[in-house]
Coordinates of C-alpha atoms (C1' of nucleotides) in Angstrom, one line a residue:
Chain A
M1 CA -56.5 5.6 34.3
L2 CA -57.5 7.2 31.0
T3 CA -60.7 6.2 29.3
G4 CA -60.7 4.4 26.0
T5 CA -61.4 7.7 24.2
Q6 CA -58.5 9.5 26.0
H7 CA -56.2 6.6 25.2
R8 CA -57.0 6.8 21.5
S9 CA -56.4 10.5 21.4
A10 CA -53.2 10.1 23.4
I11 CA -51.9 7.7 20.8
E12 CA -53.0 9.9 17.9
A13 CA -51.3 12.9 19.6
R14 CA -48.0 10.9 19.4
G15 CA -48.7 10.5 15.7
L16 CA -49.5 6.9 15.8
R17 CA -52.2 5.2 13.8
P18 CA -55.4 4.7 15.8
I19 CA -55.8 1.3 17.3
G20 CA -59.1 0.9 15.4
E21 CA -57.3 1.3 12.1
L22 CA -54.6 -1.2 13.1
A23 CA -57.3 -3.7 14.2
R24 CA -59.3 -3.3 11.0
N25 CA -57.0 -5.7 9.1
R26 CA -56.9 -8.2 12.0
P27 CA -59.1 -11.3 11.9
Q28 CA -61.8 -11.9 14.5
G29 CA -60.3 -13.3 17.7
D30 CA -57.1 -11.1 17.5
R31 CA -56.0 -9.3 20.7
L32 CA -55.5 -6.1 18.7
R33 CA -59.2 -6.1 17.9
Y34 CA -60.0 -6.6 21.6
M35 CA -57.8 -3.6 22.3
A36 CA -59.7 -1.6 19.7
G37 CA -62.9 -2.2 21.7
C38 CA -64.3 -5.4 20.2
R39 CA -65.9 -7.5 23.0
C40 CA -67.0 -10.4 21.0
P41 CA -66.3 -13.8 22.6
A42 CA -63.5 -14.6 20.2
C43 CA -61.6 -11.3 20.8
R44 CA -62.3 -11.5 24.6
G45 CA -60.9 -15.0 24.6
A46 CA -57.8 -13.9 22.7
N47 CA -57.1 -11.3 25.4
T48 CA -57.8 -13.8 28.2
A49 CA -55.4 -16.4 26.6
Y50 CA -52.7 -13.7 26.3
E51 CA -53.1 -12.6 29.9
R52 CA -53.0 -16.2 31.1
M53 CA -49.8 -16.8 29.1
R54 CA -48.2 -13.7 30.6
A55 CA -49.2 -14.5 34.1
K56 CA -47.8 -18.0 33.8
A57 CA -44.5 -16.6 32.4
R58 CA -44.3 -14.1 35.3
K59 CA -44.9 -16.9 37.8
A60 CA -42.2 -19.0 36.2
G61 CA -39.7 -16.1 36.6
E62 CA -39.8 -15.3 33.0
A63 CA -41.1 -11.8 33.4
N64 CA -39.3 -9.1 31.4
P65 CA -40.0 -6.0 33.3
F66 CA -38.6 -2.5 32.8
V67 CA -35.4 -1.8 34.6
P68 CA -33.4 1.5 35.0
A69 CA -31.3 2.1 31.9
D70 CA -28.3 3.5 33.9
A71 CA -26.2 0.3 34.0
A72 CA -26.8 -0.4 30.2
R73 CA -26.0 3.3 29.4
A74 CA -22.7 3.2 31.4
H75 CA -21.8 0.0 29.7
I76 CA -22.5 1.3 26.2
Q77 CA -20.5 4.4 26.9
A78 CA -17.6 2.3 28.2
L79 CA -17.7 0.2 25.0
A80 CA -17.9 3.3 22.8
A81 CA -14.8 4.6 24.5
A82 CA -13.1 1.3 23.7
G83 CA -14.1 1.7 20.1
V84 CA -17.2 -0.5 20.0
G85 CA -19.8 1.4 18.0
R86 CA -23.5 1.2 17.9
R87 CA -23.6 -0.9 14.7
T88 CA -21.2 -3.5 16.0
L89 CA -23.2 -3.6 19.2
S90 CA -26.5 -3.9 17.3
I91 CA -25.2 -6.9 15.3
A92 CA -23.9 -8.6 18.3
T93 CA -26.9 -8.1 20.5
D94 CA -29.8 -8.1 18.0
I95 CA -30.9 -4.8 19.4
T96 CA -31.6 -2.1 16.8
E97 CA -29.2 0.8 16.4
A98 CA -31.8 3.4 17.2
T99 CA -32.5 1.8 20.6
L100 CA -28.9 1.6 21.5
W101 CA -28.5 5.2 20.5
A102 CA -31.4 6.3 22.6
I103 CA -30.1 4.4 25.7
K104 CA -26.7 5.9 25.2
R105 CA -28.1 9.5 24.9
G106 CA -30.2 9.0 28.0
E107 CA -33.5 9.2 26.0
R108 CA -34.5 5.9 27.5
A109 CA -35.0 6.0 31.2
N110 CA -35.8 2.3 31.3
L111 CA -35.4 -0.8 29.2
R112 CA -36.5 -4.4 29.3
R113 CA -34.6 -6.7 31.5
A114 CA -33.8 -9.1 28.6
T115 CA -32.4 -6.1 26.6
E116 CA -30.2 -5.0 29.5
K117 CA -28.9 -8.5 29.9
K118 CA -27.8 -8.6 26.3
I119 CA -26.0 -5.3 26.5
L120 CA -24.2 -6.1 29.7
A121 CA -23.0 -9.4 28.3
M122 CA -21.0 -7.5 25.6
R123 CA -17.3 -7.2 26.0
A124 CA -14.8 -4.7 24.4
D125 CA -12.9 -7.6 22.8
L126 CA -15.9 -8.2 20.5
L127 CA -14.8 -5.3 18.3
A128 CA -15.5 -5.5 14.6
D129 CA -12.3 -5.8 12.4
G130 CA -13.0 -2.6 10.6
A131 CA -13.8 -0.4 13.7
L132 CA -11.4 2.5 14.2
V133 CA -9.5 2.8 17.5
D134 CA -6.9 5.2 18.9
A135 CA -3.7 4.7 17.0
A136 CA -1.4 5.7 20.0
P137 CA -0.9 2.2 21.4
T138 CA -0.2 0.8 17.9
W139 CA 2.4 3.5 17.3
A140 CA 3.9 2.8 20.7
L141 CA 4.5 -0.7 19.6
I142 CA 5.9 0.4 16.2
D143 CA 8.3 2.9 18.0
A144 CA 9.5 0.0 20.2
L145 CA 10.2 -2.0 17.0
L146 CA 12.1 0.9 15.5
K147 CA 14.1 1.4 18.7
A148 CA 14.9 -2.3 18.5
G149 CA 16.5 -1.8 15.1
F150 CA 13.7 -2.9 12.8
T151 CA 13.2 -0.6 9.8
K152 CA 9.9 0.9 8.8
K153 CA 10.2 -1.0 5.5
A154 CA 10.7 -4.3 7.4
I155 CA 7.7 -3.5 9.6
A156 CA 5.6 -2.6 6.5
R157 CA 6.5 -5.9 4.9
G158 CA 5.7 -7.8 8.1
L159 CA 2.2 -6.2 8.0
G160 CA 1.8 -7.3 4.4
Q161 CA 2.1 -3.8 3.0
Q162 CA 3.7 -3.5 -0.4
G163 CA 4.5 0.2 -0.5
S164 CA 7.8 1.8 0.5
G165 CA 6.6 3.5 3.6
L166 CA 4.4 2.5 6.6
Q167 CA 0.8 3.1 5.6
L168 CA -0.8 3.7 9.0
S169 CA -2.7 6.8 10.3
R170 CA -1.2 8.5 13.4
T171 CA -4.7 9.2 14.8
R172 CA -6.9 6.2 14.3
V173 CA -6.3 2.7 12.9
T174 CA -8.6 -0.3 12.3
V175 CA -8.9 -3.0 14.8
R176 CA -7.5 -5.3 12.1
N177 CA -4.3 -3.3 11.7
A178 CA -3.9 -2.7 15.4
E179 CA -4.0 -6.5 16.0
K180 CA -1.6 -7.1 13.0
V181 CA 0.9 -4.7 14.6
R182 CA 0.6 -6.3 18.0
R183 CA 1.2 -9.8 16.6
L184 CA 4.2 -8.5 14.5
H185 CA 5.6 -6.7 17.6
D186 CA 5.4 -9.9 19.7
K187 CA 6.9 -12.0 16.9
L188 CA 9.9 -9.7 16.1
M189 CA 10.6 -8.9 19.7
A190 CA 10.9 -12.6 20.5
T191 CA 13.6 -13.0 17.8
A192 CA 17.4 -12.8 18.2
E193 CA 17.5 -10.1 15.6
R194 CA 16.2 -7.3 17.8
L195 CA 18.7 -4.8 19.1
V196 CA 19.2 -4.3 22.8
D197 CA 21.3 -2.1 25.0
A198 CA 24.9 -3.5 25.1
T199 CA 25.9 -2.1 28.6
P200 CA 25.1 -5.2 30.6
S201 CA 26.8 -7.4 28.0
A202 CA 29.9 -5.2 27.9
A203 CA 30.2 -5.4 31.7
L204 CA 30.0 -9.2 31.6
L205 CA 32.6 -9.3 28.8
Q206 CA 34.9 -7.1 30.8
E207 CA 34.5 -9.4 33.9
L208 CA 35.6 -12.4 31.8
L209 CA 38.7 -10.5 30.4
D210 CA 39.5 -9.4 34.0
E211 CA 39.3 -13.1 35.0
G212 CA 42.1 -13.7 32.5
Y213 CA 40.1 -15.2 29.6
L214 CA 41.9 -14.4 26.3
P215 CA 39.9 -12.8 23.5
Q216 CA 40.6 -15.8 21.2
R217 CA 39.0 -18.1 23.8
L218 CA 36.0 -15.9 24.1
Q219 CA 35.6 -15.6 20.4
R220 CA 35.4 -19.4 20.2
E221 CA 32.7 -19.4 22.9
I222 CA 30.7 -16.5 21.5
D223 CA 29.7 -16.3 17.8
G224 CA 29.9 -12.8 16.3
L225 CA 32.0 -11.2 19.0
P226 CA 34.1 -8.3 17.6
E227 CA 37.9 -9.0 17.6
S228 CA 38.4 -5.6 19.3
M229 CA 36.3 -6.9 22.3
T230 CA 34.5 -3.5 22.3
L231 CA 30.7 -3.6 21.7
P232 CA 28.6 -0.9 20.0
K233 CA 25.9 0.8 22.0
K234 CA 23.3 -1.7 20.8
I235 CA 23.8 -5.3 19.9
R236 CA 21.6 -8.1 18.6
A237 CA 19.6 -9.9 21.4
G238 CA 21.1 -13.2 20.2
L239 CA 24.7 -11.9 20.9
A240 CA 23.7 -10.6 24.3
D241 CA 22.2 -14.0 25.2
Q242 CA 25.4 -15.7 24.1
I243 CA 27.6 -13.4 26.2
A244 CA 25.4 -14.0 29.3
E245 CA 25.4 -17.8 28.7
A246 CA 29.2 -17.8 28.3
H247 CA 29.7 -15.7 31.4
R248 CA 27.5 -18.1 33.4
R249 CA 29.4 -21.2 32.1
L250 CA 32.9 -19.8 32.7
T251 CA 32.4 -18.3 36.1
Q252 CA 30.4 -21.0 37.9
Chain B
dA9 C1' -15.8 1.1 -3.0
dC10 C1' -16.6 -0.3 1.4
dA11 C1' -17.3 -0.4 6.4
dT12 C1' -18.4 2.1 10.3
dG13 C1' -20.1 5.8 13.3
dC14 C1' -23.6 9.3 14.1
dG15 C1' -28.2 11.2 14.0
dA16 C1' -33.1 11.3 12.9
dT17 C1' -38.1 10.1 11.8
dG18 C1' -42.4 7.6 11.6
dG19 C1' -44.6 3.5 13.2
dT20 C1' -45.9 -1.0 16.1
dG21 C1' -47.4 -3.6 19.9
dG22 C1' -45.6 -6.0 24.3
dC23 C1' -45.8 -5.3 29.1
dG24 C1' -47.3 -4.4 33.9
dT25 C1' -50.9 -3.2 36.7
dA26 C1' -55.2 -0.9 38.4
dA27 C1' -59.9 -1.8 38.4
dT28 C1' -63.7 -4.9 38.4
Chain C
dA10 C1' -59.6 -14.5 37.6
dT11 C1' -60.7 -11.3 34.2
dT12 C1' -61.0 -6.9 32.1
dA13 C1' -59.1 -2.7 30.5
dC14 C1' -55.6 0.5 29.3
dG15 C1' -51.4 3.7 29.8
dC16 C1' -46.6 3.5 29.1
dC17 C1' -42.8 3.4 26.2
dA18 C1' -39.4 -0.1 24.4
dC19 C1' -38.5 -1.4 20.1
dC20 C1' -38.5 -1.6 14.9
dA21 C1' -37.3 -0.2 10.0
dT22 C1' -35.0 2.8 7.3
dC23 C1' -32.9 6.6 5.8
dG24 C1' -28.9 10.2 5.0
dC25 C1' -24.4 12.0 6.0
dA26 C1' -19.4 12.1 7.4
dT27 C1' -15.1 9.8 7.7
dG28 C1' -11.3 6.5 7.4
dT29 C1' -9.2 2.6 5.0

DNA sequence: ACATGCGATGGTGGCGTAAT
DNA sequence: ATTACGCCACCATCGCATGT
């Protein structure tokens, strides 16, 4: 164990203000003054009271010891990969950015148990609205919408964008916009307006014709069926559903 | 203009534990 | 039980770059 003098010089070597200087502004009976070397009854009592309080807390299982930072670091890195940055984490956990940064970089070998608990409790779905995430999943959803027959203009309108084109970066998008696209995708793909492959519907239609059902009869059963009885490569989902329903009804 | 991520610096004092 | 102290987590604040 270092002597008091060695302790002081070690602190000064780290560029910190000497304990004596810090204690100078403290009133008599402050633990900091005790730490600076004052052994008057008041300061000695302050230190004893503090130690008693800590011992009691430790006995009650409220100790907050240092634990290895490995788990916290891995969790921060996983969150970062998911787009949760240090600032968002800092706000959500009440841990300063600098601390989170040091843990992530491996500059902290250990951290307090309470701090680790806060970090591990964080989930990737707590992303800030403005955080930037990989745009690939968002564009995959947009491509699916385009494939289903929805125009870029219609998609832009659905997202609340006024311009003629679709204003979204190909590389990174905000969490807010990614979520908007996801909701729009789910909404539009659930509508009867989306286009689907007509092959299964054409097969069902042919089966009905082979059974002897006349085109006029089928047109009465199915709204929007072409008079020619030939379907384009893609048809509205609503029409496909009607064909499937009519087939089920007429063949059971 | 605003929000966010990244990176850095200087400073404070809470904590566990060895010694008594 | 009390005294004493070394360790280092944690804080405050800044600047810069980038995307929306």
